[in-house]
Amino acid sequence: MIVIMRAGATKGEEDNIIKRIREYNLDADIYPSHGKERRVIGIIGNTRSLRDVPFEIMPGVETVKTVTPPYEKVLLSFTKGKRTIVPIRDDLKVGGKKIILMAGPCAVETKNQLLKTAKSVKEAGAHILRGGAFKPRTSPYSFQGLGKEGLEIISEVKEETGLPVVTEVKSDNMIDLVSQCADILQIGARNMQNFDLLEAVGKCNKPILLKRGMQNTIEEWLLSAEYILQKGNWNVILCERGIRTFENSVGIRNTLDLSAVAFLKQITHLPVIVDPSHATGKRNLVMPMSRAAIAAGADGLLVEVHWNPEEARSDGAQSLLPEDFNQLVREIREIAKAVGREV
Ligand code: PEP
Ligand code: MN
């Protein structure tokens, strides 16, 4: 951290700042430097606990610059370069060489719908079934999911197909219930900063799929992941699902931030996957964005597939038909090979 004093700030003002820093007993060194006009104070070391100190309003201070990122445990440097590989089942892990494909409907609607879709995605090569029973919808008038009945359907379909399941948990008091059928707990974009929920899943023993909020920066997203890690659960998978930008001219729902994927793979040890369905909102954009995601280094995809999208109760327009998904898997195999991965 660097505290930059105003031109003409006094030695007394500088001493006052240093005194304040010392009160924190930091594992850091303090280096005051004096130029012709300015004094700056460099604080080198772990300065995270200084972030809330309002240096800017203290006498003589012009501005403060931070150097240390606010997150810690999510950093690849924290694990000394060792990547987190999230175990789902003995033979299934997210974050290794293998690209993991999660596919299924947006929402669980009926047993027949989930089963038919699950069988088709399994046959095409999906490793994990997706489907929401508790749907966090923007409008209270939209389909909210089948709730507990949906979880029962998930359990039955899991049993019949043998596929592990990722499904959303909306509130902390539902974690135990949803965990009975979920192999991965999804935290949706709208809940990315529900800190009680983050802390609660941080204390459970299920892998967590943490979606990026549609209006959140990478820093905020990583801080949300940090909440989970900090409570003891390190099995976190990050999922980029598109963000809001000014772009709406072709009716694209969101903008898929693929640079976030490439960037995250450089700075965090956590696996990163991409949801091309919510990122675009359009069926015909899902395939090209999936290819691009794998080329950019994503560890997997979360794709909406419905055996009959025209009848879907949510997100039909972005849902692939089973045959489209089959084609997607074939194309992803080729891209994976080209970037030294496999499906
Ligand atoms: C979903 O995956 O079903 C979903 C609601 O996505 P998001 O939270 O990214 O909007
Ligand atoms: Mn959806």
PDB file of C-alpha atoms in Angstrom, residues 169-172 174-175 179 185-187 194-210 224 227-229 231-236:
ATOM      1  CA  VAL A 169     -29.318 -23.685  -3.682  1.00  0.00           C
ATOM      2  CA  LYS A 170     -30.981 -20.326  -3.137  1.00  0.00           C
ATOM      3  CA  SER A 171     -30.858 -19.909   0.622  1.00  0.00           C
ATOM      4  CA  ASP A 172     -28.760 -21.104   3.521  1.00  0.00           C
ATOM      5  CA  MET A 174     -32.031 -25.198   2.156  1.00  0.00           C
ATOM      6  CA  ILE A 175     -28.437 -26.439   1.970  1.00  0.00           C
ATOM      7  CA  SER A 179     -27.360 -31.581  -0.598  1.00  0.00           C
ATOM      8  CA  LEU A 185     -24.251 -26.977  -5.159  1.00  0.00           C
ATOM      9  CA  GLN A 186     -24.734 -24.085  -7.557  1.00  0.00           C
ATOM     10  CA  ILE A 187     -24.724 -20.513  -6.294  1.00  0.00           C
ATOM     11  CA  ASN A 194     -25.347 -13.388  -0.599  1.00  0.00           C
ATOM     12  CA  PHE A 195     -22.674 -13.546   2.072  1.00  0.00           C
ATOM     13  CA  ASP A 196     -24.673 -15.629   4.566  1.00  0.00           C
ATOM     14  CA  LEU A 197     -25.202 -18.220   1.843  1.00  0.00           C
ATOM     15  CA  LEU A 198     -21.520 -18.124   0.856  1.00  0.00           C
ATOM     16  CA  GLU A 199     -20.402 -18.650   4.448  1.00  0.00           C
ATOM     17  CA  ALA A 200     -22.915 -21.441   4.916  1.00  0.00           C
ATOM     18  CA  VAL A 201     -21.763 -23.373   1.818  1.00  0.00           C
ATOM     19  CA  GLY A 202     -18.228 -22.707   2.991  1.00  0.00           C
ATOM     20  CA  LYS A 203     -19.025 -24.919   5.977  1.00  0.00           C
ATOM     21  CA  CYS A 204     -20.611 -27.768   3.989  1.00  0.00           C
ATOM     22  CA  ASN A 205     -18.747 -30.621   2.363  1.00  0.00           C
ATOM     23  CA  LYS A 206     -20.130 -30.367  -1.179  1.00  0.00           C
ATOM     24  CA  PRO A 207     -18.302 -28.885  -4.155  1.00  0.00           C
ATOM     25  CA  ILE A 208     -19.616 -25.415  -4.993  1.00  0.00           C
ATOM     26  CA  LEU A 209     -20.202 -23.967  -8.446  1.00  0.00           C
ATOM     27  CA  LEU A 210     -20.011 -20.201  -7.973  1.00  0.00           C
ATOM     28  CA  SER A 224     -17.070 -14.166  -2.937  1.00  0.00           C
ATOM     29  CA  TYR A 227     -15.739 -16.205   1.625  1.00  0.00           C
ATOM     30  CA  ILE A 228     -16.272 -19.902   0.845  1.00  0.00           C
ATOM     31  CA  LEU A 229     -12.603 -20.901   1.090  1.00  0.00           C
ATOM     32  CA  LYS A 231     -14.833 -21.099   5.954  1.00  0.00           C
ATOM     33  CA  GLY A 232     -12.960 -24.253   4.990  1.00  0.00           C
ATOM     34  CA  ASN A 233     -14.483 -25.416   1.708  1.00  0.00           C
ATOM     35  CA  TRP A 234     -11.827 -25.255  -1.006  1.00  0.00           C
ATOM     36  CA  ASN A 235     -13.808 -27.200  -3.585  1.00  0.00           C
ATOM     37  CA  VAL A 236     -15.014 -24.191  -5.507  1.00  0.00           C
TER      38      VAL A 236
END
